[in-house]
XYZ file of C-alpha atoms in Angstrom:
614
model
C 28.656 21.159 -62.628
C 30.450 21.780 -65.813
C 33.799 19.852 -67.278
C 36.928 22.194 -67.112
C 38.033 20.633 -69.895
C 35.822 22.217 -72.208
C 35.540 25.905 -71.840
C 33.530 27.810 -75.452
C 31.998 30.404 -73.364
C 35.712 32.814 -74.433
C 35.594 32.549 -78.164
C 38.844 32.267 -79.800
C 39.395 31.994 -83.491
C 42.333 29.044 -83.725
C 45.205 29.965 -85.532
C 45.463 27.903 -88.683
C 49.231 27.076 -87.982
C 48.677 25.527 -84.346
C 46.365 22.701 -86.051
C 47.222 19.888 -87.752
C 46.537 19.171 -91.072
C 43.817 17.105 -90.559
C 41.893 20.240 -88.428
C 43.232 22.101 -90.851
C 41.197 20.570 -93.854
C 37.914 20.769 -91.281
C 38.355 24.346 -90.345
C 38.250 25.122 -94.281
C 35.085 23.271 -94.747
C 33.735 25.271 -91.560
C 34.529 28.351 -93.192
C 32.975 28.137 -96.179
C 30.294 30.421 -96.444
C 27.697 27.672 -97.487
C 28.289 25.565 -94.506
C 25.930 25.907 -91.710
C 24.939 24.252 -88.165
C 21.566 23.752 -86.503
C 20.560 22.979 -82.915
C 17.521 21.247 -82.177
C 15.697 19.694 -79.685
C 15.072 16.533 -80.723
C 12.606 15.649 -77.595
C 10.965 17.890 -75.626
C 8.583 18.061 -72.660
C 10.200 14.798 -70.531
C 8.965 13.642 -67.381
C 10.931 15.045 -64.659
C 11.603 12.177 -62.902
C 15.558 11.696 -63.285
C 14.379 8.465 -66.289
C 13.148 9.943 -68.720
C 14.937 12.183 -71.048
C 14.576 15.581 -73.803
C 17.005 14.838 -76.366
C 19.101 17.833 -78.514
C 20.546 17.270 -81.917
C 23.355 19.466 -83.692
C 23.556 18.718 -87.728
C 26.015 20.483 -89.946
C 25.193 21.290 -93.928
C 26.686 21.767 -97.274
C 30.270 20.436 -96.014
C 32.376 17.573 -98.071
C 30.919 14.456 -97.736
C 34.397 12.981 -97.004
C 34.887 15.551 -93.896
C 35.029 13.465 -90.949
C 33.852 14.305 -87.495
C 33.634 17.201 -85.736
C 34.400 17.608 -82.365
C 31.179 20.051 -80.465
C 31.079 21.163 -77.166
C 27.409 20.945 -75.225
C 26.441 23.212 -72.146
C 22.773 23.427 -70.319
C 22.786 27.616 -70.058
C 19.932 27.736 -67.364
C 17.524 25.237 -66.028
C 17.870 22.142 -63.458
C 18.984 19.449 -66.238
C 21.763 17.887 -66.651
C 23.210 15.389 -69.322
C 22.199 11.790 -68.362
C 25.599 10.446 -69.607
C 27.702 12.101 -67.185
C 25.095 14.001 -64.669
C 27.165 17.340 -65.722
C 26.337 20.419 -67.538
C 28.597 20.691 -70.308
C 29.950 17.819 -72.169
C 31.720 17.181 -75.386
C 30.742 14.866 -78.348
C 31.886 14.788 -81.851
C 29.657 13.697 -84.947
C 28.808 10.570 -86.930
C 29.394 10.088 -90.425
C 26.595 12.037 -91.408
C 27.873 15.013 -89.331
C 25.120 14.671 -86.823
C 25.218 14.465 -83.202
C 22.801 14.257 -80.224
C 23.212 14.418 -76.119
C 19.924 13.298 -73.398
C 18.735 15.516 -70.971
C 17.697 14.344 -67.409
C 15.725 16.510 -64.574
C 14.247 15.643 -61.458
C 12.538 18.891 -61.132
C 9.602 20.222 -63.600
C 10.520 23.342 -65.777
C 12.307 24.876 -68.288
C 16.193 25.971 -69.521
C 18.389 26.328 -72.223
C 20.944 24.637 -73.845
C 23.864 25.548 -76.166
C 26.394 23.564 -79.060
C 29.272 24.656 -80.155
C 31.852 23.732 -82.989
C 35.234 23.498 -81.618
C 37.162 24.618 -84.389
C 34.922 27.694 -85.234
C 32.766 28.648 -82.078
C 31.672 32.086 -84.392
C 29.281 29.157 -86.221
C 27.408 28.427 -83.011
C 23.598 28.715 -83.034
C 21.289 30.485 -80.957
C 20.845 28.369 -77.642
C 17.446 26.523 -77.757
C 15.021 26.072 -75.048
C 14.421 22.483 -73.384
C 11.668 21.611 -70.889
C 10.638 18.757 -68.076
C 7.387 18.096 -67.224
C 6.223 17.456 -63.518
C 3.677 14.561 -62.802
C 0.445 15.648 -60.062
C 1.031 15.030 -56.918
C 0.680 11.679 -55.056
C 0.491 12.382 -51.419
C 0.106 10.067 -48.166
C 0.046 10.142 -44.785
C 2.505 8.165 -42.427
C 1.493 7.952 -38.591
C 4.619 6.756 -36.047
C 3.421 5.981 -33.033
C 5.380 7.778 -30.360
C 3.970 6.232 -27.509
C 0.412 4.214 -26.662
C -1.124 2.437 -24.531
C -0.394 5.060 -21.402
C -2.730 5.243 -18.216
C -6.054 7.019 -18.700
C -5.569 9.156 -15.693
C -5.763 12.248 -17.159
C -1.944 12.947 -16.620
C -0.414 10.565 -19.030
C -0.923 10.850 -22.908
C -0.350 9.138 -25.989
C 1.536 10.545 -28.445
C 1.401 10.109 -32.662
C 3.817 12.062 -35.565
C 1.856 12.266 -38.793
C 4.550 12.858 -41.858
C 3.305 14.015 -45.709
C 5.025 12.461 -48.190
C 4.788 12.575 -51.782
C 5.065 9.597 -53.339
C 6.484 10.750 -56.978
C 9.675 12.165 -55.297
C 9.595 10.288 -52.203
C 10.015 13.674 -49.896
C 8.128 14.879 -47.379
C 6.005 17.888 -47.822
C 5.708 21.270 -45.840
C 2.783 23.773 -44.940
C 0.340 21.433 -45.996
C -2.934 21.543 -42.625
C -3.882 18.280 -41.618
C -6.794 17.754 -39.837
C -6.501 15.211 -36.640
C -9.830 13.628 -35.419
C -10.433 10.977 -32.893
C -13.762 8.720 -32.800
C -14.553 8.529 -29.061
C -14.978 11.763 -26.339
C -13.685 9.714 -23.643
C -10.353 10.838 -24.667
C -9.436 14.299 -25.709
C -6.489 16.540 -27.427
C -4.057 17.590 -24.861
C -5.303 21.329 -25.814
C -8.875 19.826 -25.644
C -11.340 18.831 -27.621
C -11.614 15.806 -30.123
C -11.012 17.365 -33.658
C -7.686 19.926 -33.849
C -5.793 20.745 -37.579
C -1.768 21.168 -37.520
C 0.638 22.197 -40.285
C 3.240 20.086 -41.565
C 6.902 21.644 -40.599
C 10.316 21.542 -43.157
C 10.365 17.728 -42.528
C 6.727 17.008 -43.590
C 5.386 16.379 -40.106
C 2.875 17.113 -37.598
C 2.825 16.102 -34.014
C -0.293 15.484 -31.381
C -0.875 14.430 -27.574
C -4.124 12.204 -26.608
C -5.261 11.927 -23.154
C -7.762 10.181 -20.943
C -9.508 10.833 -17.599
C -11.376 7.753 -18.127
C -9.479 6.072 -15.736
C -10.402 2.556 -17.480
C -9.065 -0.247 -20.533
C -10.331 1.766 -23.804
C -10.052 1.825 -27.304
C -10.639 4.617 -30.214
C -9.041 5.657 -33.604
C -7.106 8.479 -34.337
C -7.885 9.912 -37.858
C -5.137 11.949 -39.955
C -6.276 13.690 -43.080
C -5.216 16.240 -45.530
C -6.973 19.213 -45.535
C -6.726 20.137 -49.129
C -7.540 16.768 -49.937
C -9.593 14.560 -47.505
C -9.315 11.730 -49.862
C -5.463 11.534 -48.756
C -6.336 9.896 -44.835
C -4.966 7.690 -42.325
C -5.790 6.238 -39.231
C -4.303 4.517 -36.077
C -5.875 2.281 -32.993
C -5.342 4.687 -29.896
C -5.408 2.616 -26.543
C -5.271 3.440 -23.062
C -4.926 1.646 -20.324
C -6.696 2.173 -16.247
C -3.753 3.174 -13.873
C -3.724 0.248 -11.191
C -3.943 0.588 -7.342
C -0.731 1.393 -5.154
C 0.014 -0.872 -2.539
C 2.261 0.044 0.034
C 3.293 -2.754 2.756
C 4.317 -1.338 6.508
C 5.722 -3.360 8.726
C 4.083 -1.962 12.362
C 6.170 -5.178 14.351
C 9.567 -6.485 13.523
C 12.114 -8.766 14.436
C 10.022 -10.616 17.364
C 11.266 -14.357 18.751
C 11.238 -17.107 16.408
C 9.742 -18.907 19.083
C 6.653 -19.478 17.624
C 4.747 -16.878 19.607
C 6.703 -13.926 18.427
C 4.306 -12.183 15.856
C 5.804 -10.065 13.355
C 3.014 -7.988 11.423
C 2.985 -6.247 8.300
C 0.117 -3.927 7.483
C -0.907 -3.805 3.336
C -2.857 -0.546 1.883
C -4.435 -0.612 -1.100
C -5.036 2.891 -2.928
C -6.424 4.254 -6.474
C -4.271 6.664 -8.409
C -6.325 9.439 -6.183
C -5.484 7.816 -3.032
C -8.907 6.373 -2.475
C -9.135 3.012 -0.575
C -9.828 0.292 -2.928
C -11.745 -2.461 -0.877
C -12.609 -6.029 -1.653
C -9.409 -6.155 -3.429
C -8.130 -9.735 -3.580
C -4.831 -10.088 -2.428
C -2.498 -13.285 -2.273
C -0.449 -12.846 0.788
C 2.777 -14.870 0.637
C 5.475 -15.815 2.601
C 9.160 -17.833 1.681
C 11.047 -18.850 4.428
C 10.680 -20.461 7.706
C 7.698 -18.652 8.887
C 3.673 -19.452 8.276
C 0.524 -17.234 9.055
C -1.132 -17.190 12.361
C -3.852 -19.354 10.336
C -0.635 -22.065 9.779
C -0.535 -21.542 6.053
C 2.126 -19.775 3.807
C 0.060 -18.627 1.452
C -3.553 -17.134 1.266
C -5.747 -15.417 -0.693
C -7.822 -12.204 1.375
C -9.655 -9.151 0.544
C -9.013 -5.799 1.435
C -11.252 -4.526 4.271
C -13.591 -1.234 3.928
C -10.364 0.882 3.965
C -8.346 -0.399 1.438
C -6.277 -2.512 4.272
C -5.018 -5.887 5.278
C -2.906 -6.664 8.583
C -1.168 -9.750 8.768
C 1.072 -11.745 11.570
C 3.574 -14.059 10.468
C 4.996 -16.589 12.964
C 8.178 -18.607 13.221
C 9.001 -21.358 15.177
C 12.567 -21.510 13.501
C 14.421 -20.960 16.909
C 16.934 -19.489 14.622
C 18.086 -15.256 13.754
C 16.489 -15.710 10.033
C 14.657 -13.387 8.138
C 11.598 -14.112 5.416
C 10.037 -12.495 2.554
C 6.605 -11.453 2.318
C 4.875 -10.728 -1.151
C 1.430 -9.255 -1.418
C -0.062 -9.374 -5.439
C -3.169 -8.081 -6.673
C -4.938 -11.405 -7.949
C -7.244 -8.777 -11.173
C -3.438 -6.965 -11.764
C 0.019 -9.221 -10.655
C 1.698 -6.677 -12.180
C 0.654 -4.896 -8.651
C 2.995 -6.573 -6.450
C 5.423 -5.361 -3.387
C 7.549 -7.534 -0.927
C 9.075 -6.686 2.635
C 11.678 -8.487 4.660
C 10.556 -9.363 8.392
C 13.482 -10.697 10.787
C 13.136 -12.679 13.793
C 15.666 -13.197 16.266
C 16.649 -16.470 18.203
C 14.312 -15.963 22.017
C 17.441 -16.201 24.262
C 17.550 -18.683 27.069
C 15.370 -17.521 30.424
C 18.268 -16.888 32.948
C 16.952 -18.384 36.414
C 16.819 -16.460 39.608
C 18.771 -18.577 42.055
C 19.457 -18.725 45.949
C 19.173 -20.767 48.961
C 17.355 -19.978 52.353
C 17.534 -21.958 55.773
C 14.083 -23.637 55.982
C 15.255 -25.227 59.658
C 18.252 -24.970 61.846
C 18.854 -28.003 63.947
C 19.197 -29.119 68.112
C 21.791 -31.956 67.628
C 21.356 -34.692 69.585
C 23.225 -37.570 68.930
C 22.522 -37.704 64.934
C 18.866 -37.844 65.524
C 17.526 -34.098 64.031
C 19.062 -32.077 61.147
C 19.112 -29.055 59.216
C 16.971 -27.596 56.122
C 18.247 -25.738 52.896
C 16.679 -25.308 50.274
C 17.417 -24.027 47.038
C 14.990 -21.818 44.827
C 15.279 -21.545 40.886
C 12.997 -19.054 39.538
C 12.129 -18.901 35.448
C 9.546 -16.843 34.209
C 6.395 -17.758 32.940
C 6.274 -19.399 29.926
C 9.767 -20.768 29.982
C 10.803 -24.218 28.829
C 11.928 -26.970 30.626
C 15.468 -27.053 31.563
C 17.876 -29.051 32.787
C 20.142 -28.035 35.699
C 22.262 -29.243 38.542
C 22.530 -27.934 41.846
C 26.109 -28.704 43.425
C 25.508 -27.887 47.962
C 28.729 -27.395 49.690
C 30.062 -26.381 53.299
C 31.147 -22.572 52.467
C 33.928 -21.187 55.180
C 32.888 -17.632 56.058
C 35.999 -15.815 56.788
C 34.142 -13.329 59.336
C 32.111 -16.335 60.783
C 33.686 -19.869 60.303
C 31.240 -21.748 62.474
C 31.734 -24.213 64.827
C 30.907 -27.573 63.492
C 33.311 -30.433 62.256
C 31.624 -33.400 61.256
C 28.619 -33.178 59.010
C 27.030 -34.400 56.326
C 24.545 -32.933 53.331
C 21.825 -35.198 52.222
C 19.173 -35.517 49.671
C 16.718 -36.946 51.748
C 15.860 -37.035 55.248
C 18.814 -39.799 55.948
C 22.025 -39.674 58.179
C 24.654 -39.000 55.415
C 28.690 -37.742 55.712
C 29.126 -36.660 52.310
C 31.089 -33.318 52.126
C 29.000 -32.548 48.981
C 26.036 -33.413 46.990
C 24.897 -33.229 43.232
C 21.064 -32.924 42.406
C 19.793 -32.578 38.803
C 16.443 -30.794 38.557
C 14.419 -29.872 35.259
C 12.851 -26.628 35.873
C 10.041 -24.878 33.928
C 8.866 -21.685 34.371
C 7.758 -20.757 38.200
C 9.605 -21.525 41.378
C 11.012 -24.635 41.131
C 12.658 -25.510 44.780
C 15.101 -28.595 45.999
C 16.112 -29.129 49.761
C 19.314 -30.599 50.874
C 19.724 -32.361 54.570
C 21.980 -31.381 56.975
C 23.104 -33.704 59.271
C 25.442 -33.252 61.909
C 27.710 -35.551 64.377
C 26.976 -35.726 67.787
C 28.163 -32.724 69.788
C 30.555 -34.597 72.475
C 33.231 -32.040 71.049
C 31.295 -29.156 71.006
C 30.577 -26.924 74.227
C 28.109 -25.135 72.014
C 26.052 -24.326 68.878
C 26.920 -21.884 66.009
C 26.351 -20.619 62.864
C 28.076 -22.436 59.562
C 27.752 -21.831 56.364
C 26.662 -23.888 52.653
C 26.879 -22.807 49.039
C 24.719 -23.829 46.648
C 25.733 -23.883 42.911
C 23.508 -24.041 39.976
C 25.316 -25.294 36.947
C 23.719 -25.621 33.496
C 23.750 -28.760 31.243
C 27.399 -28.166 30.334
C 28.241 -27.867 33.751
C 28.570 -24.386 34.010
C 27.947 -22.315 37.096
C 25.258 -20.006 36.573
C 24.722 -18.596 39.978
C 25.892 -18.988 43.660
C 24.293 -18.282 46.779
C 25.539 -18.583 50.323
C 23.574 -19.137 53.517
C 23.849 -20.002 57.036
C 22.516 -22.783 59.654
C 22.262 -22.279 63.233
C 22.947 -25.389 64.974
C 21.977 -26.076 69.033
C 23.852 -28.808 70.626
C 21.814 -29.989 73.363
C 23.165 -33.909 73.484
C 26.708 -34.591 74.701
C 28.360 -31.384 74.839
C 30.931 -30.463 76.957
C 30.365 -29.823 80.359
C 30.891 -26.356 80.970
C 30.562 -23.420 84.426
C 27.110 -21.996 84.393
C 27.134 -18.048 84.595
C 24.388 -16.353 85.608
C 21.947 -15.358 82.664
C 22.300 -11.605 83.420
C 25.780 -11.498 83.816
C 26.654 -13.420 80.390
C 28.300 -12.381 77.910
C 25.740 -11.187 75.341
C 26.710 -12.297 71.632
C 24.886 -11.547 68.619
C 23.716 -14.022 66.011
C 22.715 -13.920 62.361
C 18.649 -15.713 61.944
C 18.408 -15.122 58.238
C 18.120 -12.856 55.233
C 16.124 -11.722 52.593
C 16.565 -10.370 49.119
C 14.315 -7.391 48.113
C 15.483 -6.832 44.434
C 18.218 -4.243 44.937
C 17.928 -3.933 48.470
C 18.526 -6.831 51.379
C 17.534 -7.285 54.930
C 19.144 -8.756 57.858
C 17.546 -10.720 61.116
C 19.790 -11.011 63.922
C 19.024 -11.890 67.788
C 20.942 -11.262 70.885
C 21.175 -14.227 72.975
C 23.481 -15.219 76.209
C 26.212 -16.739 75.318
C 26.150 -19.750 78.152
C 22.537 -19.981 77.734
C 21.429 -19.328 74.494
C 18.347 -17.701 75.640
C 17.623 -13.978 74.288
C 18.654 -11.048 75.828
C 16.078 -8.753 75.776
C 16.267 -5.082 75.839
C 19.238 -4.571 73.569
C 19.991 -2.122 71.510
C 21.774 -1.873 68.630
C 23.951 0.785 66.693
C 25.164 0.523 63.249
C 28.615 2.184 62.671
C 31.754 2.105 60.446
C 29.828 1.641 57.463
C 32.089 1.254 54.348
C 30.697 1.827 50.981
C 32.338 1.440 47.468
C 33.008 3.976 44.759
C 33.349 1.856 42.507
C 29.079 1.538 42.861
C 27.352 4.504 41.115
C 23.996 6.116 42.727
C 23.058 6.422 46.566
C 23.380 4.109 49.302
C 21.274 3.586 52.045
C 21.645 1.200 55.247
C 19.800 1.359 58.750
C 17.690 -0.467 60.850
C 14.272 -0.083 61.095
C 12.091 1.033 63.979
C 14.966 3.007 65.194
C 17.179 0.806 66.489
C 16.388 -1.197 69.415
C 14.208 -4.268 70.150
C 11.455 -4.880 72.321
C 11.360 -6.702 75.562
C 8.575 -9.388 74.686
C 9.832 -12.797 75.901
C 11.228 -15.215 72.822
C 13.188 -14.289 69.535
C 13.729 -10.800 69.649
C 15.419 -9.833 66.476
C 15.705 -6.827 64.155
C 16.230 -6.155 60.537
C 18.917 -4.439 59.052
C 18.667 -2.317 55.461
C 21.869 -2.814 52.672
C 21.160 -1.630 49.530
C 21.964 0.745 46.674
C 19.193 2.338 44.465
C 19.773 3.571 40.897
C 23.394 2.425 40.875
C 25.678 -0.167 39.126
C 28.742 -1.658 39.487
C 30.384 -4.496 41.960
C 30.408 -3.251 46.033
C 31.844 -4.503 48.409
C 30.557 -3.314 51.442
C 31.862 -3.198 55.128
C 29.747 -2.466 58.208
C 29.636 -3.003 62.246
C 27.126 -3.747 64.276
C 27.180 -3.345 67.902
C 25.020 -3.434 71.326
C 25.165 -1.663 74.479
C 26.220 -1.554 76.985
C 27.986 -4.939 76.232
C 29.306 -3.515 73.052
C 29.854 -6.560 71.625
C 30.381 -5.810 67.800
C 29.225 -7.963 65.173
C 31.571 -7.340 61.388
C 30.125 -8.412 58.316
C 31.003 -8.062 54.684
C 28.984 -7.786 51.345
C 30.805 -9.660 49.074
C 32.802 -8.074 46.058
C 32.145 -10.685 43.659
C 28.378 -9.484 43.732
C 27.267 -6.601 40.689
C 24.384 -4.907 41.356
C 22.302 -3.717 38.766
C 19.276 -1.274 38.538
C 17.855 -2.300 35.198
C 16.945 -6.002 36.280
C 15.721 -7.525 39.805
C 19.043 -8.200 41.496
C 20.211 -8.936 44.869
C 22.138 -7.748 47.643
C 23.827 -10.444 49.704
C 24.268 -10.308 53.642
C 26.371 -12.620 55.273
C 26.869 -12.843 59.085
């Protein structure tokens, strides 16, 4: 870069008149013809290192002693230099007293150039340019290694990586197209082009780049070494490390969110693998667990190997009683950095719901307060179940079809004349049958002119006095002490009646026992037959409905209870029914109504019942 305020390279004789008096008086002594002007290099032949320096001198001769300085424009013709004062190409400077002046030279780059002076006032006096020279020190080259990445898994897939740079030292750059040779001092790794020994070539920045890989598939160590080709003297080397890939472990969980009853077993299945997917066995493993939950062996943590194929199954309890869930770590005791947790959930084990009805165990002759009636209640639980607390609440029921024909009677715990209208009996049940009787007692039967058929609820409540479940049943009472006095009819001419014995419950399905009897005797009536008609069935129940009596209809003619069972049911359905049906006998065609109640739902996915009242 040159200054534009000095331009000499146009030479233009000054016109006497445009100076001053003072240039005036120089421009004479320029002029003479025994005045002359030399250019010289001073020093030669610097270092080119931007310090040191070549030095030019101008000197004019044979002028006045008395002329004072001269004003002489510098300028570097060719070459790299420039002036050290002001890092430019041309300068100006004007002499000392002895008409002498000199300008330093600066280079960073070895070689040679020229460089001009010239006199202001008469540029035609200019010497011949002169030649100026830097000289370049040798070469002092090293090797930098960055390490782009180590330490990587020797599993033949991974690789370490390394960026080797040339630099030389006297100018600080990097250098190009230089071949350095790359070595490393172990076979168990290899170039990622193969091989232990490969040579690169520096690019524009000075640097060479190489991959290292392993297939040792273990902790090792070696030394990369980085060399100059030209030059072996000018080396480096770096610590290459790689590292065995550890085992996978993958956790499964094959059972989930049992009861946290302390039976429920969750399990969680843990397989250990090498990077091939071979089973690594013997493998310690520390099995933990944080929450509420332990080990079937009752401890939360434990340390187990891996069996033959790389496997461990665990079950994890909780007796929490509680919807919680808990974390389960497995860690490689040789690696922790091998490590994987699941979540297993249990769930609170809902409360058994008991099976509940009542069935007459005995109907009763009254005579005079001395015999009595039998129901008893059944609460089922399945197995296993806890003890619980209930309460079972008996009651007179009034059957709207069949209201009975007692009045005064009374419902006992034990086997002892009582009037209550009610009675309360707490039971703890477990899982099984569990079964509590109540007494029925009755007043004498000096207004009665007969027996009948009444009816009792039984209500099981929970602790909080809740009603679970209600069941109805009936209890035939005979009056054989002070009834009423009534006109004998002949057996076979009596009115036949019909009369409800008992029921069952078959899951979905119920049957019926009923008798026919005289009505002034009691005794059966053989030989009846019955017929089922009217039949009423829901559609608000889904799925068929079957009812019928079985063995086609009518009853033998063996002497004592002659009864037959009746069919109500509905298979594969759902929904509450209310069902309405008739039966009758001939030729008396007395007619018999009963009613399922509506209140009942039936439902196919559980054991449920179908209730038949008389």
């Amino acid at each position: 870069m040159t200054d534009p305020n000095i331009n000499n390279d146009n030479i233009i004789d000054p016109v006497m008149s445009d100076l001053s008096l003072e240039d005036q008086a120089q421009l004479f002594q320029l002029l003479k013809v025994e005045a002359g002007m030399t250019l010289t290099m001073r020093k030669n032949g610097a270092v080119a290192n931007g310090i040191d320096v070549d030095i030019a001198q101008v000197t004019f001769n044979n002028m006045d002693e008395g002329t004072k300085p001269l004003v002489v424009d510098y300028k570097i013709v060719d070459g790299t230099a420039v002036f050290q004062e002001n890092k430019l190409t041309t300068i100006r400077k004007h002499t000392n007293k002895s008409l002498s002046s000199t300008v330093q030279l600066i280079n960073l780059t070895p070689g040679k150039g020229t460089i001009k002076a010239t006199p202001y006032l008469n540029p035609k006096m200019a010497p011949a340019p002169v030649e100026y020279e830097f000289i370049g020190k040798p070469r002092k080259l090293r090797i930098d290694i960055t390490v782009h990445k180590n330490g990587q898994y020797s599993d033949g897939i991974d690789n370490n990586g390394f960026i080797a740079t040339l630099i030389d030292e006297n100018t600080n750059k990097p250098v190009s197209d230089e071949v350095l040779n790359f070595e490393l001092s172990s076979d168990k790794a290899y170039f990622w082009v193969g091989g232990t020994k490969i040579s690169r070539t520096t690019d524009p920045d000075g640097k060479a780049t190489v991959q290292v890989k392993s297939s040792a598939n273990a902790d090792i160590s070696l030394t990369l070494t980085v060399s100059l080709a030209s030059d072996p003297s000018v080396t480096q080397s770096v610590v290459v490390t790689f590292k065995a890939r550890p085992p996978k472990l993958v956790l499964n969980i094959t059972v989930n969110d049992q009861y946290s009853d302390g039976v429920g077993k969750n399990e969680v299945l843990a397989t250990l693998t090498d990077y091939n997917n071979n089973p690594v066995s013997g493998a310690q493993l520390e099995l933990k667990l944080t929450g509420n939950a332990k080990f079937t062996n009752g401890t939360t943590i434990s340390t187990l190997p891996t069996r033959s194929d790389g496997t461990f199954n665990v079950g994890i309890l909780s007796a929490a009683n509680a919807n919680i869930s808990v974390t389960y770590t497995v860690t490689l005791v040789s690696d922790r950095s091998v490590t994987k947790s699941v979540v297993v959930n249990f769930k609170v084990k809902p409360v058994a719901k008991p099976e509940f009805k009542i069935s007459r165990i005995k109907d009763t002759a009254v005579t005079s307060k001395t015999d009595y009636g039998n129901v008893r209640a059944f609460i089922t639980l399945p197995a296993g179940t806890p003890a619980q607390k209930y309460n079972i609440h008996f009651k007179k029921y009034t059957n709207p079809y069949y209201p009975g024909t007692f009045r005064n009677y009374g419902i006992t715990k034990t086997k002892s004349w009582g009037n209550t209208s009610t009675l309360d009996i707490p039971v703890t049940a477990a899982g099984g049958v569990t079964n509590v009787d109540a007494w029925i007692w009755y007043a004498d039967g000096t207004d009665f002119t007969q027996g009948g058929l009444s009816f009792f609820q039984a209500d099981l409540l929970d602790a909080n006095g809740q009603v679970i479940y209600s069941d109805i049943h009936g209890a035939w009472t005979t009056f054989t002490g002070q009834a009423k006095p009534v006109t004998p009819q002949p057996e076979q001419k009596a009115p036949v009646v019909i009369q409800y014995v008992s029921h069952m419950d078959y899951g979905l399905t119920g049957s019926v026992t009923i008798r026919t009897v005289y009505q002034n005797t009691g005794n059966i009536a053989p030989n009846t037959e019955f017929f089922l008609h009217g039949s009423t069935f829901p559609s608000a129940v889904s799925g068929p409905y079957y009812f019928g009596f079985t063995g086609g209809g009518s009853i033998g003619t063996t002497p004592g209870i002659e009864y037959h069972n009746g069919l109500l049911g509905v298979s594969n359905g759902s929904g509450l029914a209310t069902f309405t049906w008739k039966i009758s006998t001939r030729p008396q065609q007395i007619i018999m109504n009963a009613v399922e109640p509506s209140n009942r739902r039936l439902n196919p996915t559980v054991t449920g019942k179908v209730y038949i009242n008389m």
